[in-house]
C-alpha positions as a Markdown table, in Angstrom:
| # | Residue | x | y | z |
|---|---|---|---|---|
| 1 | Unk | -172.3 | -155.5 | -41.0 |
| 2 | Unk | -175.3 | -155.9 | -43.8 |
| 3 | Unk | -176.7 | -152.3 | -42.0 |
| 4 | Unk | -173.5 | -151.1 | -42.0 |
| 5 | Unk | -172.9 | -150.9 | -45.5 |
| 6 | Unk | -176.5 | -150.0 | -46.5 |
| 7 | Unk | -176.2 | -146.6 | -44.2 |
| 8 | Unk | -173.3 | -146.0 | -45.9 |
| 9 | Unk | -174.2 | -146.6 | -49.3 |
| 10 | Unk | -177.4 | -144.5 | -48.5 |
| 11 | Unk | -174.8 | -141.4 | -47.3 |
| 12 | Unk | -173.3 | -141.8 | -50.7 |
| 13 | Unk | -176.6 | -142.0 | -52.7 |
| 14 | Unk | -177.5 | -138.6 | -50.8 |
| 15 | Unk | -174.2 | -137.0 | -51.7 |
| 16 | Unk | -173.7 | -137.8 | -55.6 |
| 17 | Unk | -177.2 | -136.9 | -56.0 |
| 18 | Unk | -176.5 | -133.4 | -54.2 |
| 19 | Unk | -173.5 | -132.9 | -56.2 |
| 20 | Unk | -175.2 | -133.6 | -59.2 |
| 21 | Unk | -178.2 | -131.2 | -58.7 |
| 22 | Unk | -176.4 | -128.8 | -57.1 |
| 23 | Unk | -173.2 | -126.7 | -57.2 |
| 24 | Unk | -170.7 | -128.3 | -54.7 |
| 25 | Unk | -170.8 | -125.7 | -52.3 |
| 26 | Unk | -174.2 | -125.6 | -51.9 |
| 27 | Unk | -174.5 | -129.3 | -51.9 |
| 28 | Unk | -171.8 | -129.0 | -49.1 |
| 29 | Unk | -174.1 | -126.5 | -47.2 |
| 30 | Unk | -177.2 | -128.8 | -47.6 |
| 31 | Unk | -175.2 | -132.0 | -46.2 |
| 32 | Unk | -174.6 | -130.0 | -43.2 |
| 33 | Unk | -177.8 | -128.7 | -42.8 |
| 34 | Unk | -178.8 | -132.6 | -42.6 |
| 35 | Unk | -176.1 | -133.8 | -40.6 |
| 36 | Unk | -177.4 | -131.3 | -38.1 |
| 37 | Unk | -181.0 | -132.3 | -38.3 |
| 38 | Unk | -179.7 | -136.0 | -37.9 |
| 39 | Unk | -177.9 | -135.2 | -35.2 |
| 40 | Unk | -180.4 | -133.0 | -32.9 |
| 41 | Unk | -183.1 | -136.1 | -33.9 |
| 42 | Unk | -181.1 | -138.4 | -32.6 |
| 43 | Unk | -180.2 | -136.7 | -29.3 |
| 44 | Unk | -183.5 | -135.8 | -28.3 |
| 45 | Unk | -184.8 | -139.4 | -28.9 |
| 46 | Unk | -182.1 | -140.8 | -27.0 |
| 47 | Unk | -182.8 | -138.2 | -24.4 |
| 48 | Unk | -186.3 | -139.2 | -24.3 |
| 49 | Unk | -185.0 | -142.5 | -24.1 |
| 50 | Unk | -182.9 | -142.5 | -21.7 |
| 51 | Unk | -185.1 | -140.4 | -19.3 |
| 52 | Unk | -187.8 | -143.2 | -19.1 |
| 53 | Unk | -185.6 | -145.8 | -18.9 |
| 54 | Unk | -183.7 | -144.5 | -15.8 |
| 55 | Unk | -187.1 | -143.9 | -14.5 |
| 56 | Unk | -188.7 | -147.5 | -14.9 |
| 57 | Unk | -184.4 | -148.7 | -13.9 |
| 58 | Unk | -184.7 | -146.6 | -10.5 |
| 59 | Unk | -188.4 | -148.6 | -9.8 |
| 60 | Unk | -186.9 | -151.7 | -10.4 |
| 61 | Unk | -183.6 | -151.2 | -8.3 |
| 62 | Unk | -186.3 | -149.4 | -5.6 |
| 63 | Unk | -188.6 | -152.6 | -6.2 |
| 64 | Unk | -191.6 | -150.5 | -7.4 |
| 65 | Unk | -193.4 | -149.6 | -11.0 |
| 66 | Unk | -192.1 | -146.3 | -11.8 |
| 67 | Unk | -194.0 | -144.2 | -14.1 |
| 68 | Unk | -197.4 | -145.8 | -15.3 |
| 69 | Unk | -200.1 | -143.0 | -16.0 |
| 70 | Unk | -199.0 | -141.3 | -19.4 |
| 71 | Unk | -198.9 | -143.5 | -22.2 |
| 72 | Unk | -198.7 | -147.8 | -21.8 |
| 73 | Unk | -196.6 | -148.3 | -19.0 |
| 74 | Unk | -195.8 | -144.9 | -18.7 |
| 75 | Unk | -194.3 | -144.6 | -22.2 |
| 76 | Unk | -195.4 | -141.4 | -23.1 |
| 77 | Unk | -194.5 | -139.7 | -19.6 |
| 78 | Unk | -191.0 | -137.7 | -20.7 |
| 79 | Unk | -193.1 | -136.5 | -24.0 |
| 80 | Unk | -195.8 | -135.0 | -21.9 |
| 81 | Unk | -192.6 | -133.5 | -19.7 |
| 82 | Unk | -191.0 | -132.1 | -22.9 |
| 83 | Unk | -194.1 | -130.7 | -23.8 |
| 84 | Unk | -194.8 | -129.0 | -20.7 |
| 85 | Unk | -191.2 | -127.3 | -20.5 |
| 86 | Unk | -192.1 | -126.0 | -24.2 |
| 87 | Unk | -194.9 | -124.3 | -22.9 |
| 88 | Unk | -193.5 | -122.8 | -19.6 |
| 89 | Unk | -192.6 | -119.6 | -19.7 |
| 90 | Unk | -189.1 | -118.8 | -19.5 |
| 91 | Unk | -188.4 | -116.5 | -16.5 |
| 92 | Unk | -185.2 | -113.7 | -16.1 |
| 93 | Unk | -184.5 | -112.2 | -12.5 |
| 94 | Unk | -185.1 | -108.7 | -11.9 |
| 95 | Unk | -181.2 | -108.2 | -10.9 |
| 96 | Unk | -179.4 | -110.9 | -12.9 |
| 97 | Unk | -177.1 | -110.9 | -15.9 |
| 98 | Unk | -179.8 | -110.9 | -18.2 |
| 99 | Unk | -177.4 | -111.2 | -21.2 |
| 100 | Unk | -175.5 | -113.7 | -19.4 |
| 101 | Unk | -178.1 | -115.6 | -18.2 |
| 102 | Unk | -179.9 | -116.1 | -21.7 |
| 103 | Unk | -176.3 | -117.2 | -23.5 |
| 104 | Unk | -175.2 | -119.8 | -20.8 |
| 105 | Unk | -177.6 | -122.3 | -21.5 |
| 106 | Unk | -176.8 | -122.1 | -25.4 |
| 107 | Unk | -173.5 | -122.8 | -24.3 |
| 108 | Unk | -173.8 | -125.9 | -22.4 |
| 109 | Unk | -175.9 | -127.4 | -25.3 |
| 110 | Unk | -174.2 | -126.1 | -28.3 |
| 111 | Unk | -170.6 | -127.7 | -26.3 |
| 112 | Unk | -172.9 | -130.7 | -26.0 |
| 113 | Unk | -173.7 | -130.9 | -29.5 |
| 114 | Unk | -170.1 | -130.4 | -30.4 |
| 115 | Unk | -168.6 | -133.2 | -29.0 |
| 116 | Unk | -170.6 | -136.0 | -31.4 |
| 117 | Unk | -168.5 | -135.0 | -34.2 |
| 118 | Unk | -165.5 | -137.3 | -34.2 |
| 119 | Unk | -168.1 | -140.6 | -32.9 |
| 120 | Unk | -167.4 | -143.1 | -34.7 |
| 121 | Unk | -171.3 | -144.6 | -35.0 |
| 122 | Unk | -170.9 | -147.8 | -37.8 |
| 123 | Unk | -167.8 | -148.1 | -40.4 |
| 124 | Unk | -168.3 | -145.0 | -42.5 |
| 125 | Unk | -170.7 | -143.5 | -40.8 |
| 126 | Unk | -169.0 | -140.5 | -39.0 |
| 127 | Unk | -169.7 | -136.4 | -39.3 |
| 128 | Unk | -166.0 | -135.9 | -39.2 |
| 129 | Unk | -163.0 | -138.5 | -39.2 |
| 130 | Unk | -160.4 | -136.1 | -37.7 |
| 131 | Unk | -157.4 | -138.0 | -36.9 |
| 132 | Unk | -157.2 | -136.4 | -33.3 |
| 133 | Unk | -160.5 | -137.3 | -32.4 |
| 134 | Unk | -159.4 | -138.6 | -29.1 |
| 135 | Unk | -158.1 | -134.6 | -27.9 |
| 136 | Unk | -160.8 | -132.9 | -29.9 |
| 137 | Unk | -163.3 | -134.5 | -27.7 |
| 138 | Unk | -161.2 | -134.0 | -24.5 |
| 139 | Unk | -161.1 | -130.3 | -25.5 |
| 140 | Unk | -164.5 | -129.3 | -26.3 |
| 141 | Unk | -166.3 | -131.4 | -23.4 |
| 142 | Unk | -163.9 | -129.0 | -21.3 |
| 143 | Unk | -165.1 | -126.0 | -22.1 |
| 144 | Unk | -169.1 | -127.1 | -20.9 |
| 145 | Unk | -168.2 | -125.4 | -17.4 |
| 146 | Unk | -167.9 | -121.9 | -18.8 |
| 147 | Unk | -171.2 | -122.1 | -19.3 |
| 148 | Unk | -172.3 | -123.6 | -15.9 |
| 149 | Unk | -169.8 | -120.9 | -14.2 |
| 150 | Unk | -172.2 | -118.0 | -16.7 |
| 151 | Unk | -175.8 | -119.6 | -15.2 |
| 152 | Unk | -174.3 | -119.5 | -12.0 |
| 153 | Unk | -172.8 | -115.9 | -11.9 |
| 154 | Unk | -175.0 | -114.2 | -13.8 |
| 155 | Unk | -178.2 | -116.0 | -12.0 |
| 156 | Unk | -177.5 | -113.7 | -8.7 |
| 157 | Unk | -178.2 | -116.3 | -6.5 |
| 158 | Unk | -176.1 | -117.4 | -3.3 |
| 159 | Unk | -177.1 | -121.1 | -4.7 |
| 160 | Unk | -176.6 | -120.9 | -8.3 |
| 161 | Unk | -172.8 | -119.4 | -7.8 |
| 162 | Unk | -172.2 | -122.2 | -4.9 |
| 163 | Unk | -173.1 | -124.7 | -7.3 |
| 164 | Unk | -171.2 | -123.3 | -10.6 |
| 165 | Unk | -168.4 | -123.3 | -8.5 |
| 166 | Unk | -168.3 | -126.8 | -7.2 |
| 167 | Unk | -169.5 | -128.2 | -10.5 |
| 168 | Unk | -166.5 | -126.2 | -11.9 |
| 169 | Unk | -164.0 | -128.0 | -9.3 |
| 170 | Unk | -165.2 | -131.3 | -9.6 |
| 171 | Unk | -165.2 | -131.0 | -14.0 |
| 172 | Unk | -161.7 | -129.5 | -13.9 |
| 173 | Unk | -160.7 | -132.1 | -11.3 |
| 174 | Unk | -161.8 | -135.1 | -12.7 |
| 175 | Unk | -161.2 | -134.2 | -16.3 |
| 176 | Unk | -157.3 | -135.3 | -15.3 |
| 177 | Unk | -157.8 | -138.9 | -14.5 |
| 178 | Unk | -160.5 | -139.2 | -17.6 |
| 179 | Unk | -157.8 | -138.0 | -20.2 |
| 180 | Unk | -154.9 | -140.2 | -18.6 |
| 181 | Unk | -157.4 | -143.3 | -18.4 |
| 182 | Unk | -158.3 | -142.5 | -22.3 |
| 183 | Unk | -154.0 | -142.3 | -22.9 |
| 184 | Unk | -153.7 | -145.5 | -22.0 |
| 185 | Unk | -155.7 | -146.9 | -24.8 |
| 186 | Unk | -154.2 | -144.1 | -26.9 |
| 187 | Unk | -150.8 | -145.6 | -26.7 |
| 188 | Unk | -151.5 | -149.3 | -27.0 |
| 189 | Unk | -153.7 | -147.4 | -30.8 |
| 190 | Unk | -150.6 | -145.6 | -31.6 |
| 191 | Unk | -153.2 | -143.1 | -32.8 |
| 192 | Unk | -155.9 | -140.2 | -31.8 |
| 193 | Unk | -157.8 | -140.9 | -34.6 |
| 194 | Unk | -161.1 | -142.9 | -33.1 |
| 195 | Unk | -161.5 | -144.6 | -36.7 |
| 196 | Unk | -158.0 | -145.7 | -35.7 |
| 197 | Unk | -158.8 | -146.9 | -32.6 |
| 198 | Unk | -162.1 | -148.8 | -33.6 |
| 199 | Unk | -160.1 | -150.5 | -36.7 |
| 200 | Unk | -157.2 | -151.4 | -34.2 |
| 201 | Unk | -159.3 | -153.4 | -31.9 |
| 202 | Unk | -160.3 | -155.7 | -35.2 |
| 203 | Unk | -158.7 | -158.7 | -33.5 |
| 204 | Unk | -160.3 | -157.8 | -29.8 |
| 205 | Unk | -161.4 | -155.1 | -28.1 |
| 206 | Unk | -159.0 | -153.3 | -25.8 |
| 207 | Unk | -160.9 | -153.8 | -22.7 |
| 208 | Unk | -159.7 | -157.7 | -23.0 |
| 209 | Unk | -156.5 | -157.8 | -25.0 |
| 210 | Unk | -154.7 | -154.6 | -23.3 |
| 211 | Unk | -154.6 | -156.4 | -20.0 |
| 212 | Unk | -154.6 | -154.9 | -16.5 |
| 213 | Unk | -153.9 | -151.2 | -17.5 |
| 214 | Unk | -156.6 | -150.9 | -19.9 |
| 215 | Unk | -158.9 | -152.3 | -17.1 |
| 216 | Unk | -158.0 | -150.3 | -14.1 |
| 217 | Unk | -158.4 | -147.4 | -17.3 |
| 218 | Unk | -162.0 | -148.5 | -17.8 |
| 219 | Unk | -163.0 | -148.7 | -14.5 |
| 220 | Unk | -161.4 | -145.0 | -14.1 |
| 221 | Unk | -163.0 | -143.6 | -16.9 |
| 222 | Unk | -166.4 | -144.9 | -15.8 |
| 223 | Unk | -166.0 | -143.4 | -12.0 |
| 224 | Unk | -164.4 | -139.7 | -13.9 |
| 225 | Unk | -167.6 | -139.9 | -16.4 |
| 226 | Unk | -169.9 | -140.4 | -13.9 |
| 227 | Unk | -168.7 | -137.6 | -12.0 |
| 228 | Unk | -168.1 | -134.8 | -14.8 |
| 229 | Unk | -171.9 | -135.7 | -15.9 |
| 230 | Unk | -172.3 | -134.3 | -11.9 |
| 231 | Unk | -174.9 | -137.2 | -11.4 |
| 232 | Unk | -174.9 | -139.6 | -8.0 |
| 233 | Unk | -173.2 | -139.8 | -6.3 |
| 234 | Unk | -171.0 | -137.4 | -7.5 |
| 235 | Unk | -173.7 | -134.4 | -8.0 |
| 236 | Unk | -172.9 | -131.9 | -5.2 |
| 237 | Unk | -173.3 | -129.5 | -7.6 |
| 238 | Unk | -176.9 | -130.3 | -7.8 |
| 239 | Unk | -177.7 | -131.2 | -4.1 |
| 240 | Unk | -181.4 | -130.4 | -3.4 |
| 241 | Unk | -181.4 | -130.7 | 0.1 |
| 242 | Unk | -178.2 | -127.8 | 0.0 |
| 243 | Unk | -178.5 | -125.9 | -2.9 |
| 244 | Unk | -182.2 | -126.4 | -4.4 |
| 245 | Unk | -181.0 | -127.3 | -7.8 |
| 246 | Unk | -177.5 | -126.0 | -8.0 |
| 247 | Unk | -176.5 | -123.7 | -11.1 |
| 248 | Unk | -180.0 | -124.1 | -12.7 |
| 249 | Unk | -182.3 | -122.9 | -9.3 |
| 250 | Unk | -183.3 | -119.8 | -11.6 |
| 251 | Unk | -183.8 | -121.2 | -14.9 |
| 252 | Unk | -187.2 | -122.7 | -15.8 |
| 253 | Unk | -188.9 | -123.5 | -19.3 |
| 254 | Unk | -187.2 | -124.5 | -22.3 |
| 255 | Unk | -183.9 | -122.7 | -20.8 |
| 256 | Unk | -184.3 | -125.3 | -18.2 |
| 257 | Unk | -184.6 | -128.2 | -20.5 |
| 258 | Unk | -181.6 | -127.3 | -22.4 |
| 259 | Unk | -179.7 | -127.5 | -19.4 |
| 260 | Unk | -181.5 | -130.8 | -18.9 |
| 261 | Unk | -181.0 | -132.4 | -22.5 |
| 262 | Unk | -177.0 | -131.0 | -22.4 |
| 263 | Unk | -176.8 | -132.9 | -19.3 |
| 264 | Unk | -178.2 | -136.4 | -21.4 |
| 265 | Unk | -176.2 | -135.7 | -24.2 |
| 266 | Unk | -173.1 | -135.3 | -22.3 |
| 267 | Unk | -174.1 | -138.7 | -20.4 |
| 268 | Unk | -174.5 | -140.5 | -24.1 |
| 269 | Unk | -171.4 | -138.8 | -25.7 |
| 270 | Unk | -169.3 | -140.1 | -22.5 |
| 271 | Unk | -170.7 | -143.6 | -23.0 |
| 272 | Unk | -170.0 | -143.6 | -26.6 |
| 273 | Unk | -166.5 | -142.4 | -25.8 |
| 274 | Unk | -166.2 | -145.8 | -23.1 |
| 275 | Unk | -167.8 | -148.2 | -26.1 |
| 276 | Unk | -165.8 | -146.5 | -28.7 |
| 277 | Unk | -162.5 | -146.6 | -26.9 |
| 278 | Unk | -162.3 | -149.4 | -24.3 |
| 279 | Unk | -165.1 | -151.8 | -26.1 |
| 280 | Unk | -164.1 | -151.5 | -29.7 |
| 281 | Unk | -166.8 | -149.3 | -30.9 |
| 282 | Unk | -169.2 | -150.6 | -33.8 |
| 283 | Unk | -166.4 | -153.6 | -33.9 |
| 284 | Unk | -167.8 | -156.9 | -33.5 |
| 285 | Unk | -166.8 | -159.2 | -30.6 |
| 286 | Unk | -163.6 | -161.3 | -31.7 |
| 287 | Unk | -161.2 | -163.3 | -30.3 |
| 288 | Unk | -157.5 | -164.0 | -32.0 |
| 289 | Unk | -157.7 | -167.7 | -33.2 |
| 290 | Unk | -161.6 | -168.5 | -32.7 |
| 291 | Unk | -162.6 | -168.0 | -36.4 |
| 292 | Unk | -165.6 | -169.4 | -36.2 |
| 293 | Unk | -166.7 | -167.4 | -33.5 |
| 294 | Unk | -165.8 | -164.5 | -34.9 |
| 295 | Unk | -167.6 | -165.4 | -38.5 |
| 296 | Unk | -170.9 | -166.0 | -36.6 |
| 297 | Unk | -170.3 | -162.4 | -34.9 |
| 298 | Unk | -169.7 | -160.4 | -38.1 |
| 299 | Unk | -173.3 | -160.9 | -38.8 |
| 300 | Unk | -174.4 | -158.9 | -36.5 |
| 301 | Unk | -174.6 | -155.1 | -37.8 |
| 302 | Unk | -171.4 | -153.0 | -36.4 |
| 303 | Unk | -174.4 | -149.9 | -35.8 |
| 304 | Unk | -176.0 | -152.4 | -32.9 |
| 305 | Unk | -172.5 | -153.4 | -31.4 |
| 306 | Unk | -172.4 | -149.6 | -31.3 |
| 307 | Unk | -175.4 | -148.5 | -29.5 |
| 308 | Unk | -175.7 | -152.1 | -27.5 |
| 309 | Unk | -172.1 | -151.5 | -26.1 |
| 310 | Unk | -173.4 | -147.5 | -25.5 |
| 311 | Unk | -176.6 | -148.8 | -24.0 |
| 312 | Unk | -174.4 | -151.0 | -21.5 |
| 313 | Unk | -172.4 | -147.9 | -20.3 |
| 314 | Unk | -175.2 | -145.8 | -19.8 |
| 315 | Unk | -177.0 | -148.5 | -17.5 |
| 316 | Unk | -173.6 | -148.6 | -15.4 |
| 317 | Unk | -174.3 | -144.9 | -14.9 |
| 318 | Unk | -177.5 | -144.8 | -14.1 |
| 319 | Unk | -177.3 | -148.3 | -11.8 |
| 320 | Unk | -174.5 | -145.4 | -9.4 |
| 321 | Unk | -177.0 | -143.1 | -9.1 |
| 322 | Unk | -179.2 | -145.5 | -7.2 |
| 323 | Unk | -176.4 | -147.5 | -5.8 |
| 324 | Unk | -174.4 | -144.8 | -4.0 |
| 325 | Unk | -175.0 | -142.2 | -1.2 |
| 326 | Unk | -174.1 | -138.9 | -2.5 |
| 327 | Unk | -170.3 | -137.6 | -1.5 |
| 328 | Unk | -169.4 | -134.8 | 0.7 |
| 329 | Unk | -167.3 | -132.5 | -1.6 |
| 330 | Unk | -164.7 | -133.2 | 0.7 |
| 331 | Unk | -164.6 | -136.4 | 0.1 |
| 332 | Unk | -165.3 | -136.0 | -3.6 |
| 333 | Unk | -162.1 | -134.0 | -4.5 |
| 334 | Unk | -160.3 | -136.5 | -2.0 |
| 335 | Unk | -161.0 | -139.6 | -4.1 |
| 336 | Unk | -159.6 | -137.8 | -7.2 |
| 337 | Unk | -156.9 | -135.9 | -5.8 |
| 338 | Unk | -155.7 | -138.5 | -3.6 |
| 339 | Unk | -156.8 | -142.1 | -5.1 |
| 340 | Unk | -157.2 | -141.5 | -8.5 |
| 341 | Unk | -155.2 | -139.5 | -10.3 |
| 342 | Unk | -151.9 | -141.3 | -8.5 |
| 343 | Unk | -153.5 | -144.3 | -9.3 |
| 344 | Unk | -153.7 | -143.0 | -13.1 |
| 345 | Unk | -150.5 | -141.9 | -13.2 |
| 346 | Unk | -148.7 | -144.6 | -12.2 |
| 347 | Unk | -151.3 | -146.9 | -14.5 |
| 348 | Unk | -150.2 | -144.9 | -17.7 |
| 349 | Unk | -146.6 | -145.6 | -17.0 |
| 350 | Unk | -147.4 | -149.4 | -16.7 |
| 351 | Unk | -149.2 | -149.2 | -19.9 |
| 352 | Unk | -146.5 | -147.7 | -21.6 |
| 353 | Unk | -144.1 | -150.0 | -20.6 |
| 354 | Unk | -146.8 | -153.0 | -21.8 |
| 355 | Unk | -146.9 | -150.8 | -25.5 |
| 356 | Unk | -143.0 | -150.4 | -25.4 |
| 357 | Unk | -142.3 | -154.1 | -25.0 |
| 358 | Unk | -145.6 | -155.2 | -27.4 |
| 359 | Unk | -146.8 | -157.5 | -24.6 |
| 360 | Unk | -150.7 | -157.1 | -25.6 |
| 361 | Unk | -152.6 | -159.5 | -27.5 |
């Protein structure tokens, strides 16, 4: 909680002293400017991250080393990639969309990029406390598959389109069990606000005091996460052996790797969602009635609750991918249409009978 209230007593030191040496508005436009810079830091070097930790994950699960040449231990291996898409050169096809073609991948990271602004990442520290945070990330994570539905049109390629269009029916699909799984929660918070819902899991995250529905929720959200991010083994969208790479075949460079870091930042903004809502965000670890307990736990800082509860989720996805065969789509739109949206539906009626009567902790 100590680095808690430092980072927000820092935010606060950075805004008087902008307000006092410059007019509001342009102290306004500077804190922007920064909260921008903070954020596009901090994606990339979770990106980074994340891609050589599911790298040395899948040589572990696949009982070998993983990458070991660039760097100690392989450390520096997804810098040198970065580095080499920066340098590609960034090819158009002769009879594409050209237009198109340039603007899609701006759209998929600039949606991407959006959808950090209601999280929730320590108490205070938040780029925008709207009090429906809960739809307004529902809403803008949405509208990520007009842009994979521009690569693949516009990319005038048999396997682009085939690709944009399954990735299109398995986001629009899926995205109905994720928002009923995220209702469930919503109800028991009696708010959209995701301050609200990280301040009303004080007493014990939802995940444990909300019972069965907020479990079967969880587990829902998990399975609909993993397969809007369209990795294993839910990424028919991306299947090499059908479609070479899916909606991206004809991109290459730094168009490519925008795709590519869109694709990690959706898969850390969906994990931050899970912590935030079903794990009580940067809330410490308390139980009703253990007081000691939950004094010893408040000395942790609410900032690594955060990103260790994140960090959790994303190993979850990433231990599917080399867990699971990958799906026919057949089979793919059958576990959602069939299995689990019912099984959400029905779920969110039991949890609002559970809210009605006040039966959770």
């Amino acid at each position: 909680m100590q680095l808690s209230i430092s980072l927000l007593e820092i935010t606060r030191a950075i805004d008087s002293w902008l307000n006092s040496a410059f007019h509001p508005h342009v102290a306004y436009g500077i804190e922007l400017v920064l909260a921008g810079v903070a954020v596009i830091l901090l994606v990339v070097a979770m990106a980074i991250l994340m891609v050589y930790a599911e790298r040395k994950l899948a040589g572990f699960m696949q009982m070998r080393l993983g990458p070991m040449r660039v760097g100690k231990w392989g450390s520096m291996q997804a810098v040198a990639d970065v580095m080499k898409l920066l340098l590609k050169e960034c090819l158009v096809p002769t009879n594409s969309d050209k237009l198109m073609f340039r603007v899609a991948p701006f759209v998929v990271t600039i949606v991407s990029f959006m959808t950090l602004v209601p999280i929730a990442f320590a108490k205070g520290i938040q780029l925008w406390d709207i009090n429906i945070g809960v739809f307004y990330i529902t809403a803008v994570s949405s509208l990520s598959v007009i842009g994979i539905l521009m690569a693949g049109w516009s990319s005038n390629n048999k396997y682009s389109l085939l690709g944009a269009m399954r990735s299109g029916a398995q986001i629009v699909s899926y995205e109905l069990s994720g928002g009923l799984a995220l209702i469930v929660v919503v109800m028991m918070s009696g708010t959209l606000s995701i301050s609200g819902i990280v301040q009303a899991q004080a007493d014990g995250w939802w995940v444990i005091k909300g019972h069965i529905p907020v479990i079967i929720a969880f587990v829902t959200f998990i399975i609909t996460s993993t397969a809007e991010l369209n990795r294993a083994p839910f990424d028919l969208a991306e299947a090499e052996s059908e479609l070479t790479a899916g909606y991206h075949t004809e991109y290459s460079g730094m168009q490519f790797a925008m795709f590519f870091l869109s694709e990690y930042t959706n898969m850390f903004v969906l994990s931050m969602v899970a912590a935030t809502v079903f794990l009580g965000g940067w809330m410490p670890f308390h139980l009703a009635g253990l007081d000691g307990l939950n004094h010893f736990m408040d000395y942790i800082p609410g900032i690594v609750w955060f990103f260790g509860k994140t960090f959790f989720i994303l190993f979850l996805i990433v231990w599917f991918r080399w867990t699971f065969p990958r799906l026919r789509i057949d089979q793919l739109l059958k576990l959602e249409w069939k299995y689990l949206l019912p099984v959400s539906i029905i779920n969110v009626l039991f949890a609002a009978f559970i809210a009605l009567m006040g039966w959770y902790l």
